[in-house]
XYZ file of C-alpha atoms in Angstrom:
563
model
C -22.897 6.412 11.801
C -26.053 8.923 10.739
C -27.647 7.393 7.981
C -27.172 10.572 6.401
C -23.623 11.532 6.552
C -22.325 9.032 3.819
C -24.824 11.298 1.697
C -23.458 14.774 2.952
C -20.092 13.789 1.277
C -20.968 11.022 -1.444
C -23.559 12.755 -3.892
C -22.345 10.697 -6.670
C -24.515 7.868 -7.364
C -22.903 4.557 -6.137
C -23.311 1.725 -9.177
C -24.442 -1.399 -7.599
C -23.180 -4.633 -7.022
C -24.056 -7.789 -7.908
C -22.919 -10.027 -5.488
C -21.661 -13.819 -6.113
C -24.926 -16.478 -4.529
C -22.413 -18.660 -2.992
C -18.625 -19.532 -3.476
C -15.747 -18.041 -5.776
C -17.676 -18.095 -9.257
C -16.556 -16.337 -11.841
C -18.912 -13.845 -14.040
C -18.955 -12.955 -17.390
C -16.113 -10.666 -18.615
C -14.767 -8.550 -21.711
C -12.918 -10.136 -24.155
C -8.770 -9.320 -24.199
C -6.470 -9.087 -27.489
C -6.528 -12.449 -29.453
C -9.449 -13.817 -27.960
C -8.584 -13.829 -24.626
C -10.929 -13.069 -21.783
C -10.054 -9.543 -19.684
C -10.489 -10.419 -16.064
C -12.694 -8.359 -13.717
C -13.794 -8.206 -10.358
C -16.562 -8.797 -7.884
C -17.401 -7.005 -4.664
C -18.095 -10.000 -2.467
C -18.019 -8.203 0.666
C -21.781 -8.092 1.159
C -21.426 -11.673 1.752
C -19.974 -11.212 5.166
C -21.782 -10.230 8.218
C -19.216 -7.150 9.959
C -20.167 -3.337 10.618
C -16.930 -1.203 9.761
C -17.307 1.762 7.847
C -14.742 3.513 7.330
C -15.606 6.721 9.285
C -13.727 10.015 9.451
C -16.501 11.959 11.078
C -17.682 14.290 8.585
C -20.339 16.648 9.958
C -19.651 19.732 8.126
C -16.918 20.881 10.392
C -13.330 20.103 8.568
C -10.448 19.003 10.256
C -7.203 18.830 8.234
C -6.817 14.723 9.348
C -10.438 13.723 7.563
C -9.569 13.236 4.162
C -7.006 10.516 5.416
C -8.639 7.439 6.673
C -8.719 3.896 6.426
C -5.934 1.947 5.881
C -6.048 -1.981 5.332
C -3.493 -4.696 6.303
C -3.419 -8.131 4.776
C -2.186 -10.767 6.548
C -2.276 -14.038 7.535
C -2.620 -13.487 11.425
C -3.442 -17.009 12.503
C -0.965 -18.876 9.887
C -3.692 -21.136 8.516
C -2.947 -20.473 4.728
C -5.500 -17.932 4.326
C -5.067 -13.844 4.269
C -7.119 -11.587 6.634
C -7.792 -8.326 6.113
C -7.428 -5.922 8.531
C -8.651 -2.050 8.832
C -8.048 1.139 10.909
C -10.434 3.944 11.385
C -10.446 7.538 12.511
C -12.013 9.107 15.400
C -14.516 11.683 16.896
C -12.979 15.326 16.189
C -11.757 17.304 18.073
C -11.781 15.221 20.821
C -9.524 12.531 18.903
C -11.378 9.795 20.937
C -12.947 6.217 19.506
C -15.681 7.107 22.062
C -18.235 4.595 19.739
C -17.783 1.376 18.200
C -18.023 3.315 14.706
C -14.933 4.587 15.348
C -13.472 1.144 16.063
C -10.764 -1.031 13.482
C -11.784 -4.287 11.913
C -9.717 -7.645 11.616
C -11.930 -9.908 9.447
C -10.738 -13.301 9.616
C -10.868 -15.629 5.919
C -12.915 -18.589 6.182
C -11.862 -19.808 3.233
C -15.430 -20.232 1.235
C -15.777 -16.526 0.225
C -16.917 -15.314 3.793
C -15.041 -13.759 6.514
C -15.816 -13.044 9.887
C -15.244 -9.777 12.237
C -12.692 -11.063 15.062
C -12.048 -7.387 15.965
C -12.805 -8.010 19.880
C -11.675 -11.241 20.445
C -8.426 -10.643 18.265
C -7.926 -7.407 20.981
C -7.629 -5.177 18.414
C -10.447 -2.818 17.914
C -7.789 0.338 19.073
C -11.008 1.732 21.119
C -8.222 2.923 23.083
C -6.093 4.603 20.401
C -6.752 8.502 18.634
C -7.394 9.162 14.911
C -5.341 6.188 12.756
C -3.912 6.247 9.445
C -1.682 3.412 7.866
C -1.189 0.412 9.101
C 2.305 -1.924 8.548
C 1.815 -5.506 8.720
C 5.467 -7.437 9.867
C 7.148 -10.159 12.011
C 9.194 -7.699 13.928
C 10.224 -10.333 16.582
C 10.954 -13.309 14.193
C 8.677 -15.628 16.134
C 6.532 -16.422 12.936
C 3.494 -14.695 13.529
C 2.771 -11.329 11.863
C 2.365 -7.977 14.159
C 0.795 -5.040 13.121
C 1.863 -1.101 13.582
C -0.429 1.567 13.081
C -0.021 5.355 12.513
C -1.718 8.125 14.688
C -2.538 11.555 14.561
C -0.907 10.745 18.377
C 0.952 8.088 20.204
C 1.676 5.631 17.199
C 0.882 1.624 18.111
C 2.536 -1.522 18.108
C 0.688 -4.915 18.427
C 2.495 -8.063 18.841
C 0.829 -10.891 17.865
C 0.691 -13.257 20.398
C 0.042 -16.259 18.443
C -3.018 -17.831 19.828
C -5.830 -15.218 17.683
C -4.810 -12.178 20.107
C -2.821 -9.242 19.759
C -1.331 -7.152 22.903
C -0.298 -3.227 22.861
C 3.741 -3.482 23.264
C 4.337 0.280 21.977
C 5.198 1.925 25.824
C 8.586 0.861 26.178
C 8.927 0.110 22.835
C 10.647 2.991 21.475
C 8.240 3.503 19.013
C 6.135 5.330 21.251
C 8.508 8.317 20.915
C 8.180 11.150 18.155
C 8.103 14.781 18.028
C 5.283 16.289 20.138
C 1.954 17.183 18.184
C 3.442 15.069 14.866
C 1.007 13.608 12.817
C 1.868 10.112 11.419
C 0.502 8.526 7.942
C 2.339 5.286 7.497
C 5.191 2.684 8.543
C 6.977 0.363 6.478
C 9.057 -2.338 7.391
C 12.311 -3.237 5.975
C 15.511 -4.163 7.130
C 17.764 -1.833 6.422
C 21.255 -2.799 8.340
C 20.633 -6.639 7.160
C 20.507 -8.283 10.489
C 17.951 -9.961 10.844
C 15.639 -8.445 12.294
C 12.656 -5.330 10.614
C 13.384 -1.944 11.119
C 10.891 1.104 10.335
C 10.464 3.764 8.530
C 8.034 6.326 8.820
C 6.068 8.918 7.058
C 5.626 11.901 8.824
C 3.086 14.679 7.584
C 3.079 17.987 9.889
C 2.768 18.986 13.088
C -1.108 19.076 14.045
C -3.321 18.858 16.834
C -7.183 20.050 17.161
C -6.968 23.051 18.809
C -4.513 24.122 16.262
C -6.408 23.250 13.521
C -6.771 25.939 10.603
C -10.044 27.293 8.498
C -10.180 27.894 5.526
C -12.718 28.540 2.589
C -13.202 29.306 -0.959
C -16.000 31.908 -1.570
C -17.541 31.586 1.594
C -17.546 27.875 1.303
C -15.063 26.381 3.659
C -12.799 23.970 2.307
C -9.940 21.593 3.244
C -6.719 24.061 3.739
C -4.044 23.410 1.004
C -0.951 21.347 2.418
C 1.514 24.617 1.729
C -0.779 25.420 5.100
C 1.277 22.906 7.217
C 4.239 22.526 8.265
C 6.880 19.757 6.730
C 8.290 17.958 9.492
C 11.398 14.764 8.792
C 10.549 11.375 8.454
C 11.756 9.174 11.171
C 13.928 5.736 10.928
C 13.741 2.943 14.119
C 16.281 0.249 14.233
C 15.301 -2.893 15.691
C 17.710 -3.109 18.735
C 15.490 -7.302 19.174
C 13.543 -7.404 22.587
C 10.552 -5.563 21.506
C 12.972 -2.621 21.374
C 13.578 -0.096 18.690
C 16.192 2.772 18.651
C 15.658 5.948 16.951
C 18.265 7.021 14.810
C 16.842 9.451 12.445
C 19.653 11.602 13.352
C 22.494 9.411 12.687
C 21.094 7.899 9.795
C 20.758 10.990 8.038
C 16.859 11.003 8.090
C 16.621 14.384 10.027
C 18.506 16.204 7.296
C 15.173 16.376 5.028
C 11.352 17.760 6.103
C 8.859 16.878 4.134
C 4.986 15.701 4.370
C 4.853 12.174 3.423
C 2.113 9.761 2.610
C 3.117 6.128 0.864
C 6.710 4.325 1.498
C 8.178 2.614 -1.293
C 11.170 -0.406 -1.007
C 13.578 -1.318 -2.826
C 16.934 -1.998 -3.647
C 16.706 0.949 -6.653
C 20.756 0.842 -7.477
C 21.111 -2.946 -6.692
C 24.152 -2.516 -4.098
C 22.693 -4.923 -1.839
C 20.946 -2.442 0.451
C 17.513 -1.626 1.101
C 16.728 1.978 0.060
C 13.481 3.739 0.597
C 11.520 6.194 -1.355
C 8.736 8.875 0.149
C 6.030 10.046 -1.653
C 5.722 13.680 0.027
C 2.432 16.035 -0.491
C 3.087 19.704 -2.379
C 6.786 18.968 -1.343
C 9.890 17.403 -3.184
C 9.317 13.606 -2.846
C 12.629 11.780 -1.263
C 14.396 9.069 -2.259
C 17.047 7.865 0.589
C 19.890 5.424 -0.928
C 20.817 2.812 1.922
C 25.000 4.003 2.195
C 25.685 0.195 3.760
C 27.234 2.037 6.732
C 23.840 2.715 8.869
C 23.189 5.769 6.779
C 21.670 7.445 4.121
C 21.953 9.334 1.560
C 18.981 11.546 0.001
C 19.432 12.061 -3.906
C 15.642 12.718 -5.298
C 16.586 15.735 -6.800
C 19.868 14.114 -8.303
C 17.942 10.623 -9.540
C 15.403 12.547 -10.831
C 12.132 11.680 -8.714
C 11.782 15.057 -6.374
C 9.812 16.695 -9.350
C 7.622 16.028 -12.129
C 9.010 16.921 -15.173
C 8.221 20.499 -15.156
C 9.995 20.856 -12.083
C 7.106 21.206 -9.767
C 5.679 19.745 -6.690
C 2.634 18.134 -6.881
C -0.101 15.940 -4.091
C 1.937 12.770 -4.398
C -0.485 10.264 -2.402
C 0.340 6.481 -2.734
C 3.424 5.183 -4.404
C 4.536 1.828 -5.411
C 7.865 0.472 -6.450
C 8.355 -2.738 -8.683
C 10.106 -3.410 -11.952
C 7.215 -2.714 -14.686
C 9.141 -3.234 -17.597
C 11.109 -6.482 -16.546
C 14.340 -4.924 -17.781
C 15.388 -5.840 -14.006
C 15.496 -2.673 -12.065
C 12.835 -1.632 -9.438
C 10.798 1.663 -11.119
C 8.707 4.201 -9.010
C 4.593 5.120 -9.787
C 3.118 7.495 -7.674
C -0.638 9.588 -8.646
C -1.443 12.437 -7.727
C -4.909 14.839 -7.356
C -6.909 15.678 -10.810
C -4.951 17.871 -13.176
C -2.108 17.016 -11.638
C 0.111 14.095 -13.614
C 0.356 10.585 -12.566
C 3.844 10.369 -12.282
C 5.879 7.325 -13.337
C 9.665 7.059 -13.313
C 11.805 4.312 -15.373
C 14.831 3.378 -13.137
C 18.244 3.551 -15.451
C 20.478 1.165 -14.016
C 20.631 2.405 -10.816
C 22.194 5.754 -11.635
C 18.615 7.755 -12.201
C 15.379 7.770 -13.554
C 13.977 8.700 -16.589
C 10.361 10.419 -16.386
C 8.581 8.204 -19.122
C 4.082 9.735 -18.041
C 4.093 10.733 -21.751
C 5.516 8.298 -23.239
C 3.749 5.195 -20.985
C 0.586 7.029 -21.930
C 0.297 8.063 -17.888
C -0.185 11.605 -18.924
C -3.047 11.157 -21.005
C -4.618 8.881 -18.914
C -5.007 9.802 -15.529
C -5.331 13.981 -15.671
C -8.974 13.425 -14.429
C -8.610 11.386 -11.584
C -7.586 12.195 -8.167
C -5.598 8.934 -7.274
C -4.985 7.802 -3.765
C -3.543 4.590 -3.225
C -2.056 2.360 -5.669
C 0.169 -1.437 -6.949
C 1.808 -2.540 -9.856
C 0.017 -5.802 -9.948
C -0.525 -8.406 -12.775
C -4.339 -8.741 -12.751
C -4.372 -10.587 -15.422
C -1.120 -12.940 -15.401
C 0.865 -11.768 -18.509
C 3.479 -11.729 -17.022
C 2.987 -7.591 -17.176
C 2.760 -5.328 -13.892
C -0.299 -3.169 -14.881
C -1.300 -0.020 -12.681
C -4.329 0.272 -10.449
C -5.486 3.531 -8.819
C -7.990 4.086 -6.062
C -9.479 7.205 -6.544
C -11.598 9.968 -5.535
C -11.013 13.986 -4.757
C -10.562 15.247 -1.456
C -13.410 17.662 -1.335
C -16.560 17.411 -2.719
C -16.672 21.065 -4.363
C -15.810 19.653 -7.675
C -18.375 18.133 -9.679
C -16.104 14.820 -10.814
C -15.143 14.458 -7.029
C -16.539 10.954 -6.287
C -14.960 8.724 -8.690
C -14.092 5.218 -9.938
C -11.195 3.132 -9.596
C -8.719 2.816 -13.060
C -6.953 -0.498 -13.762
C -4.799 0.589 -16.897
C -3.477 -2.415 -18.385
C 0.524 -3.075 -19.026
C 0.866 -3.319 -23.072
C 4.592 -5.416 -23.407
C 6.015 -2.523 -20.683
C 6.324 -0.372 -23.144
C 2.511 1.761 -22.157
C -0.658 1.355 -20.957
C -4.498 1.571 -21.637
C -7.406 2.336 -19.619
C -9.604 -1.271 -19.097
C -10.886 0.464 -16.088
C -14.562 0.098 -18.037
C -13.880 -3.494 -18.494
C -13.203 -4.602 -15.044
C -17.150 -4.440 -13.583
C -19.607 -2.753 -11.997
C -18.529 -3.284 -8.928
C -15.324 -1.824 -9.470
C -16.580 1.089 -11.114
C -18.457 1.893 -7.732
C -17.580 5.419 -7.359
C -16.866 7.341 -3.821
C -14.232 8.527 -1.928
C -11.330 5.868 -2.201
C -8.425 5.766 0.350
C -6.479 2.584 1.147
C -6.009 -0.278 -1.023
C -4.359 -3.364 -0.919
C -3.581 -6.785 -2.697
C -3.546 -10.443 -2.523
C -5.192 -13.921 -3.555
C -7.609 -14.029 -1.213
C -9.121 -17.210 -2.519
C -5.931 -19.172 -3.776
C -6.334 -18.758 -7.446
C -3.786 -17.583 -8.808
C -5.246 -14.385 -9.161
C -4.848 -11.149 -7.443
C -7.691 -9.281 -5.481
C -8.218 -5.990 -4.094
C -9.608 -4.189 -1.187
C -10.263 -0.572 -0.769
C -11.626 1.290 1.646
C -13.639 4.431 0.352
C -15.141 7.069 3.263
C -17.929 6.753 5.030
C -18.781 3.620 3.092
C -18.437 -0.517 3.773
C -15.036 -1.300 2.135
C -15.046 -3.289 -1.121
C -13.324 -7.142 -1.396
C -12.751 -6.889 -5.010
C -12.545 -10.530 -6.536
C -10.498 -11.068 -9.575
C -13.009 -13.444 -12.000
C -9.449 -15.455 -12.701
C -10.758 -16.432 -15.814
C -8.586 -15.830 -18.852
C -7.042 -19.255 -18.698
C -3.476 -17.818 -18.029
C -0.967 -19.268 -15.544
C 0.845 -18.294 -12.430
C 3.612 -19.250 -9.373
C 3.605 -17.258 -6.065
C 6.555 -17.540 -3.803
C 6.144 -17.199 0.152
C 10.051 -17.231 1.805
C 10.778 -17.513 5.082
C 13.962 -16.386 6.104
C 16.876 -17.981 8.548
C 19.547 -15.151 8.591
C 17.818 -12.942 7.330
C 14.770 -11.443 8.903
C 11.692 -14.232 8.816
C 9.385 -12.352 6.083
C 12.361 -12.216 3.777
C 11.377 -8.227 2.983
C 13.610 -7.073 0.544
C 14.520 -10.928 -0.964
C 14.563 -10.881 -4.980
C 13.174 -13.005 -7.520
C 14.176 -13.327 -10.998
C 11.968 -15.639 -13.103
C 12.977 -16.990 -16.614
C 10.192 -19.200 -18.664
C 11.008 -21.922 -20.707
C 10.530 -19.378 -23.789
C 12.709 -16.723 -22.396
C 10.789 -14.795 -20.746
C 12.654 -12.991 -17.609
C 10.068 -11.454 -14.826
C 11.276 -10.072 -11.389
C 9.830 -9.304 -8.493
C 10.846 -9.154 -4.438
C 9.749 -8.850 -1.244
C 7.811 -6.017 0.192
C 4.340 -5.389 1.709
C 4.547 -1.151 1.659
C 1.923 -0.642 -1.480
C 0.156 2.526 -2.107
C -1.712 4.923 0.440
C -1.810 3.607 4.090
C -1.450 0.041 3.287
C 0.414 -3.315 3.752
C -0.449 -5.987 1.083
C 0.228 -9.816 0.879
C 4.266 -10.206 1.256
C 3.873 -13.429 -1.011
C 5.362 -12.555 -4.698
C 3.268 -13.332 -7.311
C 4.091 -13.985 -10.749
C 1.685 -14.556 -14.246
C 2.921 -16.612 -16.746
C 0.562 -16.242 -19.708
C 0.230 -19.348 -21.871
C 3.827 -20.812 -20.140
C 2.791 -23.523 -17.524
C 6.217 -23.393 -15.372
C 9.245 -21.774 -15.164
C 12.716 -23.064 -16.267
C 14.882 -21.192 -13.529
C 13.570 -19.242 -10.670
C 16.990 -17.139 -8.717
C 16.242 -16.192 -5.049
C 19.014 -13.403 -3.431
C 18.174 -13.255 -0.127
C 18.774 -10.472 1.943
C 21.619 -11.902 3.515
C 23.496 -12.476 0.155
C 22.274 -16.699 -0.104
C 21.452 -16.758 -3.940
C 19.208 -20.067 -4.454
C 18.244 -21.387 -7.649
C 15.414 -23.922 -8.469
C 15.123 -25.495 -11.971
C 12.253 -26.717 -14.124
C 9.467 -25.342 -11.578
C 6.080 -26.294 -12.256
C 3.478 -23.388 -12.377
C -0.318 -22.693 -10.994
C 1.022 -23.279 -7.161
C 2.558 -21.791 -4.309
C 5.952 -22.446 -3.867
C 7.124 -22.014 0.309
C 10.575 -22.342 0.658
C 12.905 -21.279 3.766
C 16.249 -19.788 3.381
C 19.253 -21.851 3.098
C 21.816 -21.690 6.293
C 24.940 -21.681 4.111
């Protein structure tokens, strides 16, 4: 990459970082309500010796796919206990080739002492031979225990099947995933299994139908500018059932997936009405987002508009980016987050018991917060183990016409589920780095107990955000393994009650935020609690499982009962 084209579209000034001199050591932190220390977090990516930027080659020239790039997988690719991070990149335009290693994606591999180290090439998977990517869905598709990766393309969309000895091999031709829509241009998978099987199926987010030579102009006084999305298209979203084999069937048709066109970014699952049936919600850009209720036959049903989540509250579309679904208020059904562009509302939705949701931005204190960021991807995620889901947001505009446009992340802090506050300021210098953010995702990288984050931002080194894990408070994480039901045990729920009372819930999924697949572990905080009394398991198959008198700051692996 030019040394100057980071600085034709960040002008903001980037706030440094001070990196850790060696290990996982904490730093110096705000203080929290009643004493307690607020965790923050520490780029410690400078540490490791790999060159991916994240590179949507910006020369002045704008192509409609360059605000969306680089989307990060974690995963533990090699089983040794440790998550890797993975990244994709975009691509020379308009000639949609990787034609230089700048262009190429990343696997860095966790060495376990706060380093990691590029395995791109020898893993096989530096996509030199793939167009512009986008998200990237990390899943055991074939049950054989290692995790594969699928990425979305402007083209052809990819399939790697990890091959279990630290290499991956291109399985899409043949695959049935290789087949969509001529000229549609893909943002992200997520996989789920929505017939109950056994084995992942996919959904995936569809934008509009786009190639170079199609690509519009456009410009505000004389300037030219990204076109607006009402510019495009909306195409459907497309379903693949897992047919086993390294074969997948698409029934977008049948399944009532072709009945709605829309331009989608993030994929959020969940059981939302607690039937026993994976349903999925679709974040869509400028259109009305989609939620599709799993009908148990091999169908669904599409009821935004009816549950409530198609509009903001005003009734209007907005640039819904990222979206995340998890149960914020631990009232124990799964809620929906999404954010949006500046001046445009954050949008969260309280799930009613299944039957709709309730807009609740004003009330949660969303509204007021977050009208002055332009949020891309996103997680409920207890940073600081209460035992609270509190928001993050990676952020920055798409253009760089407005003068806020390179930004800083926001962390706003879960107050009892009830609302949040802004800590953003609180959380570091290094997370207050501001740029271009696009993909984020989310895991213990270092096996404290504590969650970190990644983000990519453009044309910049990503950012391995480590959580200082130094408030004193307590934690479990639960990896499953599934027997009849599929092997990562997506779509499993946990319900968590402390010896005090306390009941927290969480399940299985690794579709978080904007182009992203995060850790499919579960992760609970306990606060002051150093166990839990009961922890209830309902796997996808219908096996409840219940453990008693569980002892906390571990992880806890356990593999799905036969009977």
């Amino acid at each position: 990459m030019r040394p100057g084209l980071a600085r034709s579209l960040l002008f903001g000034a980037a706030l440094g970082g001070g990196l850790l001199a060696g290990g996982w050591q904490p730093l110096d932190a705000g203080q929290a309500g009643g004493g307690k220390r607020r965790p923050h977090f520490t780029d410690v990516a400078g540490r490791s010796s790999f060159s991916y930027v994240t590179n949507n080659h910006f020369t002045g020239r704008k192509f409609f796919p360059q605000p969306m790039c680089g989307g990060i997988a974690i995963l533990d690719y090699d089983n040794d206990g440790k998550m890797d991070i993975y990244f994709t990149n975009g691509a020379r335009l308009p000639e949609l080739k990787k034609d230089d290693p700048s262009f190429y994606h990343c696997l860095l591999r966790n060495r376990g002492d706060g380093t990691f180290t590029d395995v791109t090439q020898a893993a096989g998977l530096t996509g030199a031979h793939l167009d512009f990517s986008y998200g990237v869905a990390a899943g055991d598709f074939d049950n054989d225990g290692f995790t594969d990766l699928f990425i979305a393309n402007a083209g052809k969309n990819t399939l790697y099947r990890n091959k279990g000895d630290g290499t991956f091999a291109d399985v899409t031709d043949g695959s049935g995933l290789d087949r969509k829509p001529p000229d549609t241009l893909s943002v992200q998978g997520a996989w789920f299994d929505y017939d109950n099987d056994g084995l992942l199926d996919l959904v995936l987010s569809n934008y509009t139908q786009w190639r170079p030579d199609t690509d519009r102009r456009c410009a505000v006084r004389d300037r030219e500018v990204y076109c607006h999305p009402k510019t495009y298209v909306a195409v459907p979203h497309r379903l693949y059932r897992n047919l086993g084999g390294g074969r997948f069937l698409d029934v977008t048709e049948p399944s009532g997936f072709a009945k709605s066109l829309g331009k989608g970014m993030g994929i959020g699952i969940a059981d939302f009405n607690e039937d026993g049936w994976i349903d999925v919600f679709i974040a869509n850009d400028t259109e009305p987002n989609f939620l599709y209720l799993n009908q148990g036959n091999g169908t669904f049903r599409e009821v935004g508009l009816l549950y409530g989540v198609a509009y903001n509250d005003t009734g209007a579309t907005v640039s819904a980016m990222g979206c995340d679904a998890k149960d914020y208020d631990n009232d124990g059904w799964v809620d929906i987050f999404y954010n949006n562009l500046m001046r445009q509302i954050w949008a969260l939705f309280r799930n009613q018991r299944g039957k709709m949701f309730q807009y609740v931005s004003p009330g949660s204190k969303i509204l007021a917060l977050s009208g002055s960021r332009s949020g891309w991807s996103n997680g409920f995620i207890d940073y600081n183990n209460d035992g609270w889901k509190d928001l993050y947001s990676a952020n920055g505009d798409v253009d760089n016409l407005e003068a806020f446009s390179p930004q800083h992340d926001t962390m706003f802090e879960n107050i009892d589920g009830k609302h949040f506050v802004d800590v953003s300021p609180e959380m570091g210098e290094d997370f207050l780095r501001v740029g271009y953010q696009r993909g984020s995702a989310f895991a213990d990288l270092n096996d404290d107990g504590f969650l970190d984050i990644v983000v990519t931002s453009l044309n910049e080194k990503p950012r391995i955000l480590l959580n200082s894990a130094d408030n004193g408070n307590h934690w479990l994480m639960f990896k499953l393994t599934g027997t009849r039901s599929n092997r990562d045990a997506i779509g499993a729920k946990i319900k968590l009650t402390t010896p005090s009372g306390r009941t927290l819930y969480n399940h299985v999924t690794v579709s978080v935020g904007f182009m992203s697949s995060s850790d499919r572990r579960v992760h609970f905080g306990l606060g002051e609690e150093t166990k839990a009394a009961t922890v209830e398991i309902r796997w996808p198959s219908g096996v409840v499982q219940i453990l008693t008198d569980v002892a906390g700051d571990r992880v806890v692996e356990l593999v799905e009962p036969r009977e």
